[in-house]
């Protein structure tokens, strides 16, 4: 026994020695300062989007949370929640020991929990401080401790307000205001006692008692709520029975709702605003996470540039395109000509989440000939005049820079051209003329100007290729090979229509935070891209599209009513059709195509029934443009742009060095031995009284005369006279220095064009072995 006692004493002593230091460290591990609970995080609030008239057009939120002050909650609503959730809230100190004990016994005796043990204060502690922790014994202990601390640090009213604003009701509704809207389509102030009690009944298990997905369980829970209301004297037994069943029975919500004045849907425009704020600007912060939190939880008030009147007419105009089996669609975007504010946007036949989300107004697409507005502006900026001539004969073969596999680019389609003025080629949209002109100007210069005229958050120099393919200096640039969005085309045309001053298109006028403080205001800062005179002349040429050119059938009447300028576009095989045009008030671009692929719009039954066998820029795009612009200008005064500057120099011939060369016609004089011989082969007689000019021909392919002499006799009844004639032998052409094309490294927009005085003979460049074909 003594040995056992001694051994035990030694064991206890050794154990004490071993654990004593640890006990000491544990005992002294706490701090003497009392623990203070951290402040509540800011409540998530939904962000609202408004048009220029102040109409609500969109909502951004992750969780539907609409904070409300306790003073704005009716007393009946508060009483209903306290009756169902915590009827001793005003008297306990954070933890209701009696209710906790009663709930524990009840739940222990049942297979499933029957009563909640948490007070409202404990639920606030759980929501704000314990989210994400494992639900174990420690969790419940912490919940009790935090609830008691909350009661010491905050008033009952502050705790109750926090509870009503953060408790979850299911269906993404956080807080009483969101729940009132989601389940009853009401504001909190309009809730009845019974409706508030129903909502309070959801709190214990929002998914389990969800009236939309679990209506039977939801009704069973509501019957329990009625019992609580009756036991607390808020309703009578008769009222309880009537609400439970019969003709006056309470109707369980069957679907989620919204306030009548807030029945807004996602649209192409609001989705574009969301994308812009998150991905294309730093207005809401420098990091994506910061922008995301402010947009979806910050309670912002975003005031946009959208004009509801113009948006309505844009949607109506888009509907002029018949629905087709193939799914062809139309897009329209309209900018304020002076500021580039986006006034209307239609991305298709209607935004449907998960089905029709592609915004055709922002999707890059081949353009057809509407891209020629950039070539035209670049040429005039470089010194071209509308009366200068250029060869637009169809079947042109041009260099294909940068493509070693296909060194030449041939155009066989489109409208037949010829040697006409730049103004005439523009009105008729001659492909060969503009493809040639783009290389005369210099493809790199054209591309550079395109970027500067169309710059926006969607298109800019140095844009990552992963985001968007760059505009390339293709030989096929002038026929629409590069992809430009409807927004890009409108932005470029806005630069011309605003007399050369470019503004980046924008959606947002100003933004206010949840407290009404303005945190952003758009400041219009234009960039001079074209001199006013260049823009004025470009506009004056583009007016002819509507009055005499490819758009006159649909837009001739509109152009008679008010000044307008624009350009049609039709891609090869009619896969894309466009129109872009302006007035001094609005700049609008329209696109028609298959959203999924490049599908030819020929012999489409629905279009044929509408009298359109082939969709071109002058058909549906021009029709939609005209219908919208006519309505948009009903109350706008008729205004015009400034007249273009007068003739600055004599007319010139624009030519492409290396493909076209300059020649001088050299007279050849031959003596004829036989005075009775006829004119040499290829010559033609003219009168000797003809003045023989010295120099070049008249510019129409006629060679200057040179002389040999023969005689002929003419008899009449009264006299006989002898007339001396001269003849034209086949001319000889002498090659003149023709210069070179604009080097790719030259992007100075004012570098002079290859040109020659009008009347200069211009022809294909020939090798020494090849004859010159005049």
XYZ file of C-alpha atoms in Angstrom:
774
model
C 0.000 0.000 0.000
C 2.827 2.350 0.903
C 4.463 1.673 -2.408
C 1.212 2.357 -4.278
C 0.696 5.610 -2.415
C 4.263 6.649 -3.047
C 4.007 5.838 -6.745
C 0.765 7.767 -7.009
C 2.288 10.746 -5.263
C 5.232 10.705 -7.604
C 2.890 10.500 -10.648
C 0.819 13.440 -9.470
C 3.925 15.452 -8.674
C 5.535 14.789 -12.040
C 2.297 15.561 -13.888
C 1.884 18.815 -12.005
C 5.413 19.859 -12.753
C 4.881 19.048 -16.433
C 1.601 20.883 -16.931
C 2.058 23.767 -14.513
C 3.894 26.013 -17.033
C 1.221 25.400 -19.632
C -1.556 26.216 -17.186
C 0.277 29.402 -16.263
C 0.573 30.466 -19.943
C -3.079 29.724 -20.557
C -4.118 31.636 -17.472
C -2.164 34.662 -18.598
C -2.996 34.448 -22.302
C -5.996 36.789 -22.128
C -5.783 40.560 -22.406
C -7.085 42.838 -19.738
C -8.850 45.091 -22.268
C -12.508 44.181 -22.895
C -13.251 42.781 -26.356
C -15.180 45.257 -28.530
C -17.337 43.914 -31.365
C -16.401 45.202 -34.814
C -18.747 47.598 -36.546
C -21.395 46.209 -38.832
C -20.459 46.025 -42.476
C -22.336 48.355 -44.785
C -25.552 46.840 -46.008
C -25.656 45.768 -49.635
C -27.968 47.979 -51.632
C -29.295 47.604 -55.139
C -28.107 50.016 -57.812
C -30.680 51.756 -59.995
C -30.268 52.910 -63.591
C -32.246 55.825 -65.058
C -32.787 57.358 -68.502
C -32.544 61.090 -69.192
C -36.147 61.573 -68.044
C -35.493 59.937 -64.673
C -37.363 56.727 -65.521
C -35.969 53.612 -63.876
C -34.682 51.333 -66.646
C -32.463 48.856 -64.824
C -31.379 47.353 -61.518
C -28.042 45.818 -60.571
C -27.874 43.623 -57.480
C -26.448 40.363 -56.244
C -28.696 39.959 -53.260
C -31.954 41.868 -53.307
C -31.288 44.151 -50.355
C -33.125 47.418 -49.797
C -32.210 48.932 -46.413
C -34.961 50.747 -44.570
C -35.065 52.807 -41.380
C -36.933 51.322 -38.428
C -39.005 54.510 -38.226
C -40.417 53.691 -41.686
C -41.629 50.224 -40.631
C -45.283 50.153 -39.497
C -45.950 49.089 -35.904
C -48.102 46.140 -37.060
C -45.228 44.792 -39.120
C -42.839 45.041 -36.175
C -45.363 43.387 -33.850
C -45.906 40.536 -36.280
C -42.185 39.790 -36.449
C -41.741 39.964 -32.690
C -44.722 37.666 -32.136
C -43.398 35.029 -34.504
C -39.675 35.354 -33.891
C -39.039 36.823 -30.421
C -41.998 37.994 -28.352
C -39.777 38.858 -25.372
C -37.337 40.919 -27.413
C -37.888 44.127 -25.454
C -37.222 42.466 -22.075
C -34.387 39.947 -22.520
C -30.693 40.880 -22.598
C -29.750 39.109 -25.784
C -30.480 35.544 -24.719
C -33.860 34.262 -23.607
C -32.799 31.449 -21.241
C -36.336 30.245 -20.679
C -37.088 30.023 -24.404
C -33.728 28.387 -25.041
C -34.439 25.694 -22.438
C -37.990 25.160 -23.688
C -36.872 24.847 -27.315
C -34.108 22.429 -26.372
C -36.571 20.108 -24.570
C -39.082 20.335 -27.419
C -36.538 19.591 -30.116
C -35.010 16.740 -28.046
C -38.415 15.043 -27.801
C -39.025 15.330 -31.550
C -37.418 13.803 -34.613
C -36.941 17.269 -36.111
C -36.550 20.763 -34.689
C -39.911 22.264 -33.777
C -38.979 25.525 -32.073
C -36.274 28.090 -32.674
C -34.004 28.883 -29.769
C -32.392 32.055 -31.157
C -33.522 35.528 -30.209
C -33.501 38.342 -32.737
C -30.254 39.597 -31.179
C -28.694 36.136 -31.552
C -29.738 36.068 -35.225
C -28.078 39.433 -35.811
C -24.900 38.113 -34.172
C -25.070 35.019 -36.371
C -25.593 36.959 -39.613
C -22.911 39.566 -38.993
C -20.169 37.768 -37.048
C -20.470 34.011 -37.482
C -21.064 33.511 -41.197
C -19.000 30.608 -42.491
C -18.249 28.998 -39.112
C -19.034 25.349 -38.470
C -22.326 24.809 -36.631
C -21.079 23.062 -33.478
C -21.212 23.636 -29.728
C -18.621 26.380 -29.946
C -20.740 28.135 -32.587
C -23.776 28.325 -30.296
C -21.602 29.513 -27.395
C -20.123 32.286 -29.506
C -23.580 33.264 -30.702
C -24.742 33.673 -27.095
C -21.636 35.653 -26.087
C -21.879 37.980 -29.097
C -25.609 38.519 -28.543
C -25.010 39.584 -24.959
C -22.265 41.962 -26.045
C -24.498 43.424 -28.727
C -27.137 44.196 -26.129
C -24.549 46.085 -24.099
C -23.186 48.077 -27.024
C -26.318 48.844 -29.053
C -29.890 49.891 -28.407
C -32.798 47.556 -28.969
C -33.970 49.739 -31.864
C -30.589 49.533 -33.596
C -30.533 45.745 -33.215
C -34.087 45.381 -34.531
C -33.377 47.629 -37.542
C -30.272 45.620 -38.363
C -32.276 42.402 -38.124
C -35.071 43.600 -40.400
C -32.515 44.723 -42.996
C -30.328 41.608 -43.065
C -32.510 38.574 -42.372
C -32.937 36.257 -45.376
C -36.397 35.404 -46.726
C -35.515 33.233 -49.714
C -35.631 33.979 -53.454
C -32.670 36.343 -53.110
C -34.604 38.672 -50.785
C -32.502 40.083 -47.953
C -34.379 42.287 -45.532
C -38.028 43.150 -45.029
C -38.176 45.683 -47.899
C -36.874 43.173 -50.441
C -39.211 40.469 -49.087
C -42.245 42.740 -49.306
C -41.471 43.412 -52.952
C -40.532 39.827 -53.847
C -43.596 38.100 -52.388
C -46.301 40.776 -52.443
C -45.114 43.458 -54.865
C -45.511 46.044 -52.112
C -43.531 48.527 -50.110
C -43.032 47.837 -46.413
C -45.393 50.672 -45.516
C -48.201 48.878 -47.386
C -47.824 45.471 -45.701
C -50.670 44.178 -43.565
C -50.223 42.437 -40.224
C -50.959 39.036 -41.783
C -48.581 39.563 -44.723
C -45.817 40.598 -42.342
C -46.520 37.542 -40.183
C -46.300 35.302 -43.259
C -42.887 36.789 -44.065
C -41.742 36.301 -40.480
C -42.691 32.641 -40.782
C -40.242 32.181 -43.660
C -37.206 33.226 -41.631
C -36.698 29.904 -39.843
C -36.238 27.998 -43.143
C -36.446 30.213 -46.239
C -35.917 27.354 -48.678
C -37.980 24.808 -46.787
C -40.946 27.169 -46.495
C -40.534 28.740 -49.937
C -44.112 29.363 -51.160
C -43.112 29.096 -54.822
C -41.312 25.754 -54.673
C -42.891 24.272 -51.496
C -46.426 25.676 -51.264
C -47.759 22.914 -48.982
C -45.011 23.308 -46.401
C -45.316 27.060 -46.667
C -49.059 26.894 -45.863
C -48.439 24.534 -42.959
C -45.908 27.005 -41.559
C -48.397 29.834 -42.011
C -50.932 27.936 -39.912
C -48.348 27.752 -37.112
C -47.846 31.504 -37.455
C -51.587 32.087 -37.052
C -51.492 30.164 -33.784
C -48.695 32.444 -32.515
C -50.596 35.565 -33.518
C -53.708 34.302 -31.774
C -51.840 33.348 -28.592
C -50.328 36.840 -28.426
C -53.743 38.441 -28.908
C -53.006 39.990 -32.282
C -55.907 38.198 -33.976
C -58.984 36.389 -32.705
C -59.751 32.718 -33.072
C -62.413 33.536 -35.644
C -59.954 35.561 -37.692
C -57.447 32.752 -37.454
C -59.958 30.213 -38.702
C -61.052 32.453 -41.579
C -57.474 33.017 -42.669
C -56.701 29.300 -42.503
C -59.431 28.135 -44.875
C -62.585 29.221 -46.613
C -63.357 32.077 -49.002
C -61.324 34.544 -46.938
C -58.326 32.264 -46.595
C -54.920 33.874 -46.993
C -53.508 33.297 -50.474
C -49.960 31.998 -50.426
C -47.773 33.825 -53.013
C -47.336 31.707 -56.131
C -44.601 33.683 -57.909
C -42.077 36.379 -57.205
C -43.190 39.918 -57.922
C -41.867 43.452 -58.183
C -43.238 46.875 -57.476
C -45.531 48.070 -60.305
C -43.289 51.033 -61.044
C -40.188 48.819 -60.973
C -41.108 46.191 -63.514
C -37.883 46.566 -65.483
C -36.147 43.908 -67.524
C -32.593 43.511 -68.676
C -32.035 45.200 -72.033
C -29.239 45.521 -74.550
C -28.594 49.018 -73.236
C -28.474 48.190 -69.523
C -26.263 45.190 -70.233
C -23.923 47.475 -72.184
C -23.852 49.876 -69.211
C -23.011 47.017 -66.844
C -20.201 45.769 -69.089
C -18.835 49.288 -69.511
C -18.708 49.991 -65.774
C -17.163 46.629 -64.931
C -14.756 46.069 -67.807
C -14.195 49.220 -69.854
C -13.770 52.077 -67.393
C -12.342 52.926 -63.973
C -15.258 55.134 -62.913
C -16.139 52.804 -60.018
C -12.603 51.839 -59.016
C -9.218 50.700 -60.212
C -9.717 46.974 -59.544
C -12.419 44.711 -60.899
C -13.460 43.621 -57.392
C -13.889 47.215 -56.283
C -15.991 48.034 -59.336
C -18.039 44.877 -58.869
C -18.853 45.591 -55.226
C -19.816 49.191 -55.874
C -22.012 48.306 -58.832
C -23.875 45.396 -57.271
C -23.845 46.363 -53.578
C -23.222 50.094 -53.500
C -26.744 51.461 -53.916
C -25.667 53.738 -56.764
C -27.974 55.913 -58.851
C -26.716 55.795 -62.443
C -28.155 58.451 -64.739
C -27.613 57.499 -68.375
C -27.850 59.187 -71.761
C -30.732 57.037 -73.053
C -33.653 59.010 -74.461
C -36.869 56.997 -73.904
C -38.634 58.757 -76.762
C -35.877 57.904 -79.240
C -35.494 54.385 -77.841
C -39.173 53.694 -78.493
C -38.896 54.855 -82.101
C -35.691 52.875 -82.584
C -37.429 49.684 -81.481
C -40.382 50.401 -83.770
C -38.056 51.057 -86.710
C -36.154 47.815 -86.138
C -39.465 45.951 -86.366
C -39.763 46.989 -90.020
C -37.487 44.026 -90.753
C -39.763 40.996 -91.258
C -39.119 37.943 -89.104
C -37.559 35.151 -91.122
C -37.042 31.436 -90.748
C -33.281 32.003 -90.942
C -33.376 34.469 -88.044
C -32.039 37.578 -89.776
C -31.958 40.515 -87.395
C -31.312 44.241 -87.292
C -29.438 46.541 -84.927
C -29.544 50.311 -84.540
C -27.524 52.765 -82.517
C -28.024 56.512 -82.434
C -25.597 59.094 -81.043
C -26.000 62.747 -80.290
C -24.050 64.315 -83.146
C -22.555 67.022 -80.944
C -21.551 64.942 -77.906
C -21.702 61.238 -78.984
C -24.057 60.457 -76.089
C -25.827 57.161 -76.816
C -29.473 58.149 -77.236
C -30.885 54.848 -78.500
C -29.610 51.286 -78.788
C -31.340 48.267 -80.283
C -29.161 45.179 -80.319
C -31.708 42.890 -81.939
C -35.317 41.818 -81.692
C -35.252 41.798 -77.878
C -32.898 40.784 -75.062
C -33.746 37.412 -73.496
C -31.310 36.095 -70.847
C -29.705 32.860 -71.970
C -31.317 33.026 -75.412
C -30.825 36.352 -77.167
C -27.957 38.110 -75.432
C -25.765 39.020 -78.429
C -25.854 42.783 -78.924
C -25.529 43.278 -82.685
C -24.988 46.986 -82.145
C -21.664 46.181 -80.444
C -20.670 42.993 -82.293
C -17.958 43.551 -84.954
C -19.140 42.713 -88.448
C -18.095 43.254 -92.024
C -19.537 46.517 -93.259
C -19.735 46.583 -97.018
C -19.271 49.970 -98.658
C -20.253 52.073 -95.654
C -16.567 51.809 -94.659
C -15.862 54.151 -97.580
C -16.675 57.142 -95.372
C -13.205 56.737 -93.854
C -11.490 56.445 -97.243
C -13.323 59.529 -98.467
C -12.430 61.582 -95.395
C -8.792 60.463 -95.575
C -8.562 61.416 -99.242
C -10.015 64.889 -98.707
C -7.793 65.395 -95.663
C -4.804 64.574 -97.876
C -5.842 67.186 -100.433
C -8.333 65.494 -102.777
C -11.253 67.508 -104.131
C -14.704 66.317 -105.014
C -14.159 67.230 -108.686
C -10.908 65.230 -109.004
C -11.204 62.215 -111.285
C -10.236 58.613 -110.640
C -10.566 55.385 -112.575
C -13.345 53.163 -111.273
C -13.621 50.763 -114.189
C -14.821 47.382 -112.934
C -12.433 44.476 -113.275
C -9.613 46.373 -111.642
C -6.482 44.517 -110.540
C -4.684 46.164 -107.640
C -1.698 45.288 -105.452
C -2.397 43.178 -102.386
C 0.210 44.447 -99.900
C 1.478 41.995 -97.349
C 0.035 38.906 -99.054
C 2.791 36.957 -100.801
C 0.430 34.136 -101.717
C -1.995 36.470 -103.510
C 0.016 39.483 -104.686
C -2.925 41.042 -106.530
C -6.482 41.900 -105.557
C -9.170 41.825 -108.236
C -12.644 43.349 -108.065
C -15.145 41.955 -110.561
C -18.393 42.702 -108.718
C -20.294 45.807 -107.760
C -21.504 48.657 -109.909
C -19.710 49.439 -113.144
C -17.554 52.535 -112.818
C -15.403 54.419 -115.287
C -13.325 57.563 -115.089
C -15.499 59.947 -113.100
C -15.189 62.457 -110.297
C -14.783 61.498 -106.675
C -18.250 62.905 -105.966
C -19.849 60.715 -108.641
C -18.022 57.587 -107.495
C -19.168 58.239 -103.906
C -22.824 58.592 -104.820
C -22.721 55.387 -106.875
C -20.440 53.562 -104.382
C -17.962 52.350 -107.000
C -15.764 49.645 -105.512
C -12.852 49.875 -107.926
C -12.649 53.642 -107.503
C -12.522 53.459 -103.712
C -10.241 50.424 -103.543
C -7.858 52.350 -105.804
C -8.351 55.531 -103.773
C -7.549 53.764 -100.495
C -4.143 52.783 -101.885
C -3.590 56.197 -103.421
C -4.136 57.721 -99.980
C -2.145 54.922 -98.342
C -3.812 52.028 -96.561
C -1.903 52.702 -93.350
C -3.090 56.288 -93.364
C -6.673 55.157 -93.896
C -6.424 52.694 -91.007
C -4.861 55.302 -88.746
C -7.653 57.776 -89.475
C -10.284 55.077 -88.949
C -9.013 54.487 -85.433
C -8.965 58.194 -84.648
C -12.428 58.841 -86.072
C -14.049 55.813 -84.398
C -12.188 55.670 -81.087
C -14.243 54.371 -78.190
C -13.910 51.922 -75.291
C -14.660 49.252 -77.906
C -12.081 50.282 -80.532
C -8.694 51.907 -80.005
C -5.075 51.670 -81.071
C -3.118 49.051 -79.133
C -6.217 47.050 -78.249
C -5.250 43.500 -77.201
C -5.791 41.019 -80.009
C -7.464 38.701 -77.490
C -10.115 41.389 -77.039
C -10.548 42.294 -80.683
C -8.847 41.807 -84.018
C -7.134 44.993 -85.215
C -8.128 46.889 -88.327
C -5.777 45.743 -91.053
C -4.500 47.659 -94.122
C -6.075 45.131 -96.460
C -6.368 45.818 -100.177
C -10.021 44.877 -99.621
C -10.438 47.549 -96.927
C -12.740 49.672 -99.110
C -15.079 46.743 -99.752
C -15.623 46.050 -96.045
C -13.259 43.185 -95.282
C -12.411 44.535 -91.817
C -14.981 44.039 -89.086
C -16.459 47.170 -87.533
C -19.385 47.259 -85.144
C -22.452 49.415 -85.635
C -21.159 51.494 -82.719
C -17.798 51.934 -84.506
C -19.493 53.122 -87.673
C -21.690 55.563 -85.783
C -18.677 56.923 -83.895
C -16.772 57.502 -87.138
C -19.718 59.215 -88.800
C -20.238 61.367 -85.693
C -16.726 62.749 -86.182
C -17.595 63.853 -89.713
C -21.049 65.164 -88.790
C -19.637 67.132 -85.841
C -17.449 68.995 -88.310
C -14.349 66.953 -87.532
C -14.470 66.936 -83.729
C -14.580 63.415 -82.336
C -16.150 62.389 -79.041
C -15.965 58.888 -77.628
C -19.497 57.446 -77.412
C -20.675 57.324 -73.792
C -23.577 55.974 -71.755
C -23.450 57.805 -68.427
C -24.144 61.447 -67.593
C -23.551 61.195 -63.824
C -23.581 58.790 -60.863
C -24.655 59.344 -57.269
C -23.860 57.127 -54.286
C -26.421 55.763 -51.812
C -26.327 59.019 -49.837
C -27.018 61.173 -52.877
C -23.458 62.453 -53.294
C -22.364 62.811 -56.902
C -19.291 60.665 -57.460
C -18.971 61.009 -61.249
C -19.975 63.510 -63.918
C -19.226 63.068 -67.606
C -17.125 65.860 -69.034
C -17.292 66.273 -72.798
C -13.771 66.584 -74.161
C -13.674 66.479 -77.942
C -10.634 65.783 -80.106
C -10.052 67.552 -83.392
C -9.538 64.806 -85.990
C -10.571 66.573 -89.194
C -10.380 70.270 -90.041
C -13.832 71.793 -90.324
C -13.444 72.399 -94.049
C -12.510 68.766 -94.676
C -15.506 67.552 -92.700
C -17.812 70.013 -94.472
C -16.737 68.829 -97.919
C -17.009 65.163 -96.884
C -20.551 65.793 -95.631
C -21.461 67.647 -98.790
C -20.347 64.688 -100.913
C -22.180 62.186 -98.689
C -25.412 64.156 -99.025
C -25.575 62.897 -102.605
C -26.040 59.331 -101.355
C -29.537 60.273 -100.216
C -30.478 62.610 -103.035
C -28.898 61.001 -106.104
C -27.099 57.851 -105.019
C -27.635 54.398 -103.566
C -29.919 55.597 -100.754
C -32.273 57.779 -102.750
C -35.084 55.215 -103.125
C -35.738 55.020 -99.376
C -34.309 58.330 -98.205
C -34.830 60.797 -101.030
C -37.985 62.226 -99.438
C -36.305 62.596 -96.035
C -33.361 64.396 -97.650
C -35.788 66.865 -99.231
C -37.217 67.676 -95.788
C -33.930 68.266 -93.968
C -30.184 68.078 -94.697
C -28.704 64.623 -94.125
C -25.614 62.727 -95.228
C -24.769 59.050 -95.202
C -23.477 55.928 -96.870
C -24.949 52.568 -97.778
C -23.045 49.303 -97.452
C -23.590 45.834 -98.885
C -21.101 43.045 -98.264
C -20.269 40.489 -100.953
C -23.073 37.947 -101.516
C -25.413 40.240 -99.558
C -24.365 38.714 -96.235
C -24.361 42.107 -94.504
C -26.229 45.315 -95.239
C -25.640 48.612 -93.478
C -26.466 52.283 -93.506
C -24.762 55.014 -91.517
C -25.791 58.627 -91.684
C -26.208 61.901 -89.856
C -28.061 65.111 -89.411
C -26.658 67.943 -87.313
C -28.825 66.503 -84.481
C -28.311 62.710 -84.575
C -25.893 60.192 -86.054
C -27.385 56.749 -86.578
C -26.066 53.434 -87.883
C -28.116 50.389 -88.878
C -27.018 46.796 -89.496
C -28.960 43.866 -90.986
C -27.499 40.339 -90.978
C -27.735 36.822 -89.611
C -26.452 37.100 -86.007
C -24.920 33.628 -86.086
C -23.043 33.596 -89.385
C -22.547 35.340 -92.732
C -25.644 34.099 -94.560
C -26.547 35.499 -98.007
C -29.741 37.550 -97.860
C -30.939 36.655 -101.320
C -34.260 35.153 -102.335
C -35.493 35.034 -98.749
C -39.207 34.280 -98.910
C -40.244 36.773 -96.232
C -38.149 39.529 -97.807
C -39.351 38.722 -101.314
C -42.935 39.043 -100.100
C -41.965 42.534 -98.973
C -40.562 43.362 -102.419
C -36.881 42.894 -101.511
C -35.260 40.038 -103.472
C -31.776 41.035 -102.291
C -31.036 42.912 -99.091
C -28.700 45.821 -99.747
C -27.748 48.886 -97.768
C -30.302 50.897 -99.695
C -33.183 48.580 -98.751
C -33.941 47.563 -95.156
C -31.025 49.402 -93.484
C -31.946 52.670 -95.220
C -35.642 52.051 -94.565
C -35.061 51.463 -90.843
C -32.733 54.466 -90.645
C -35.257 56.705 -92.354
C -38.206 55.554 -90.244
C -36.296 56.205 -87.032
C -34.761 59.510 -88.064
C -38.046 60.884 -89.362
C -39.754 60.286 -85.997
C -36.695 61.451 -84.073
C -36.698 64.818 -85.857
C -40.408 65.613 -85.626
C -39.842 68.380 -83.097
C -36.340 69.409 -84.131
C -35.694 72.556 -86.174
C -34.305 72.113 -89.674
C -30.604 72.950 -89.631
C -27.761 72.409 -92.058
C -24.011 72.186 -91.853
C -21.764 74.946 -93.114
C -21.150 75.064 -96.835
C -17.855 73.492 -97.906
C -14.984 75.741 -98.957
C -14.875 76.804 -102.588
C -12.605 75.418 -105.278
C -9.069 75.549 -103.926
C -7.179 74.406 -107.015
C -7.769 73.177 -110.580
C -9.101 69.622 -111.032
C -6.598 66.787 -110.910
C -6.338 63.149 -111.822
C -5.738 60.809 -108.887
C -3.678 57.782 -109.811
C -1.932 54.832 -108.161
C 1.817 54.779 -108.907
C 3.138 51.390 -109.926
C -0.246 50.424 -111.326
C -0.977 53.580 -113.279
C 1.655 55.687 -115.036
C 1.720 59.175 -116.518
C 2.386 59.574 -120.244
C 3.110 62.420 -122.592
C 1.669 62.232 -126.099
C 4.467 63.018 -128.581
C 3.442 64.217 -132.080
C 4.886 62.281 -135.061
C 5.257 64.075 -138.412
C 5.452 62.019 -141.628
C 5.873 63.302 -145.212
C 3.798 61.650 -147.907
C 5.454 61.267 -151.322
C 2.286 60.417 -153.219
C -0.060 63.399 -153.026
C -2.958 61.182 -153.999
C -2.374 58.635 -151.247
C -4.912 58.340 -148.486
C -4.206 58.930 -144.811
C -1.848 56.526 -143.079
C -3.447 53.565 -141.386
C -4.870 54.619 -138.103
C -4.963 58.300 -138.981
C -7.986 60.465 -139.723
C -8.294 63.580 -141.846
C -9.037 66.954 -140.339
C -9.220 70.417 -141.828
C -5.959 72.295 -142.296
C -7.615 75.199 -140.627
C -7.623 73.242 -137.353
C -5.323 74.742 -134.758
C -2.713 72.193 -133.744
C -2.142 72.413 -129.995
C 1.287 71.934 -128.516
C 1.372 69.519 -125.623
C -1.004 66.919 -124.203
C -4.454 65.760 -125.278
C -7.812 66.797 -123.960
C -8.045 64.139 -121.265
C -10.631 61.992 -123.039
C -8.232 59.674 -124.808
C -7.862 61.764 -127.968
C -4.277 62.262 -129.136
C -2.977 65.712 -130.155
C -2.911 66.171 -133.929
C 0.277 66.099 -136.003
C 0.427 66.774 -139.723
C 1.038 65.110 -143.029
C -0.473 66.567 -146.152
C -2.639 65.242 -148.954
C -5.094 66.906 -151.341
C -8.619 66.117 -152.365
C -10.956 67.781 -154.791
C -14.561 68.601 -154.124
C -16.932 69.642 -156.943
C -20.285 71.356 -156.795
C -22.617 72.614 -159.487
C -21.212 76.102 -159.218
C -17.584 75.866 -158.190
C -14.714 73.483 -157.750
C -12.272 73.924 -154.877
C -9.201 72.122 -153.594
C -8.830 71.543 -149.874
C -5.595 70.581 -148.144
C -5.996 68.156 -145.198
C -3.800 66.851 -142.417
C -3.906 63.356 -140.966
C -3.258 61.810 -137.533
C -0.761 58.960 -137.567
C -0.738 56.524 -134.618
C 0.465 58.496 -131.574
C 3.540 57.697 -129.591
C 3.471 57.906 -125.774
C 6.428 58.958 -123.728
C 6.559 57.828 -120.066
C 6.708 60.618 -117.519
C 7.981 60.376 -113.927
C 5.021 59.017 -111.952
C 6.275 59.070 -108.374
C 5.696 56.353 -105.811
C 2.910 55.224 -103.523
C 2.655 56.493 -99.954
C 5.128 54.411 -97.858
C 3.519 52.435 -94.989
C 5.521 54.332 -92.390
C 3.997 57.630 -93.525
C 0.828 58.273 -91.520
C 0.875 62.062 -91.763
C -2.708 62.658 -92.915
C -1.690 65.724 -94.919
C 1.067 64.097 -96.954
C 0.175 64.918 -100.602
C -1.574 62.416 -102.825
C -0.169 61.108 -106.106
C -2.000 63.292 -108.612
C -1.534 65.033 -111.951
C -3.223 67.987 -113.616
C -6.489 67.255 -115.340
C -5.862 66.251 -118.951
C -2.726 64.299 -118.150
C -2.723 60.945 -119.897
C -2.918 58.167 -117.323
C -2.657 54.544 -118.313
C -1.546 51.148 -117.062
C 2.147 50.869 -116.402
C 3.770 48.697 -119.092
C 6.994 46.721 -119.377
C 9.379 47.647 -122.182
C 8.267 44.653 -124.262
C 4.588 45.426 -123.971
C 2.854 47.927 -126.265
C 1.030 50.791 -124.665
C -2.712 50.437 -125.152
C -4.133 53.920 -125.216
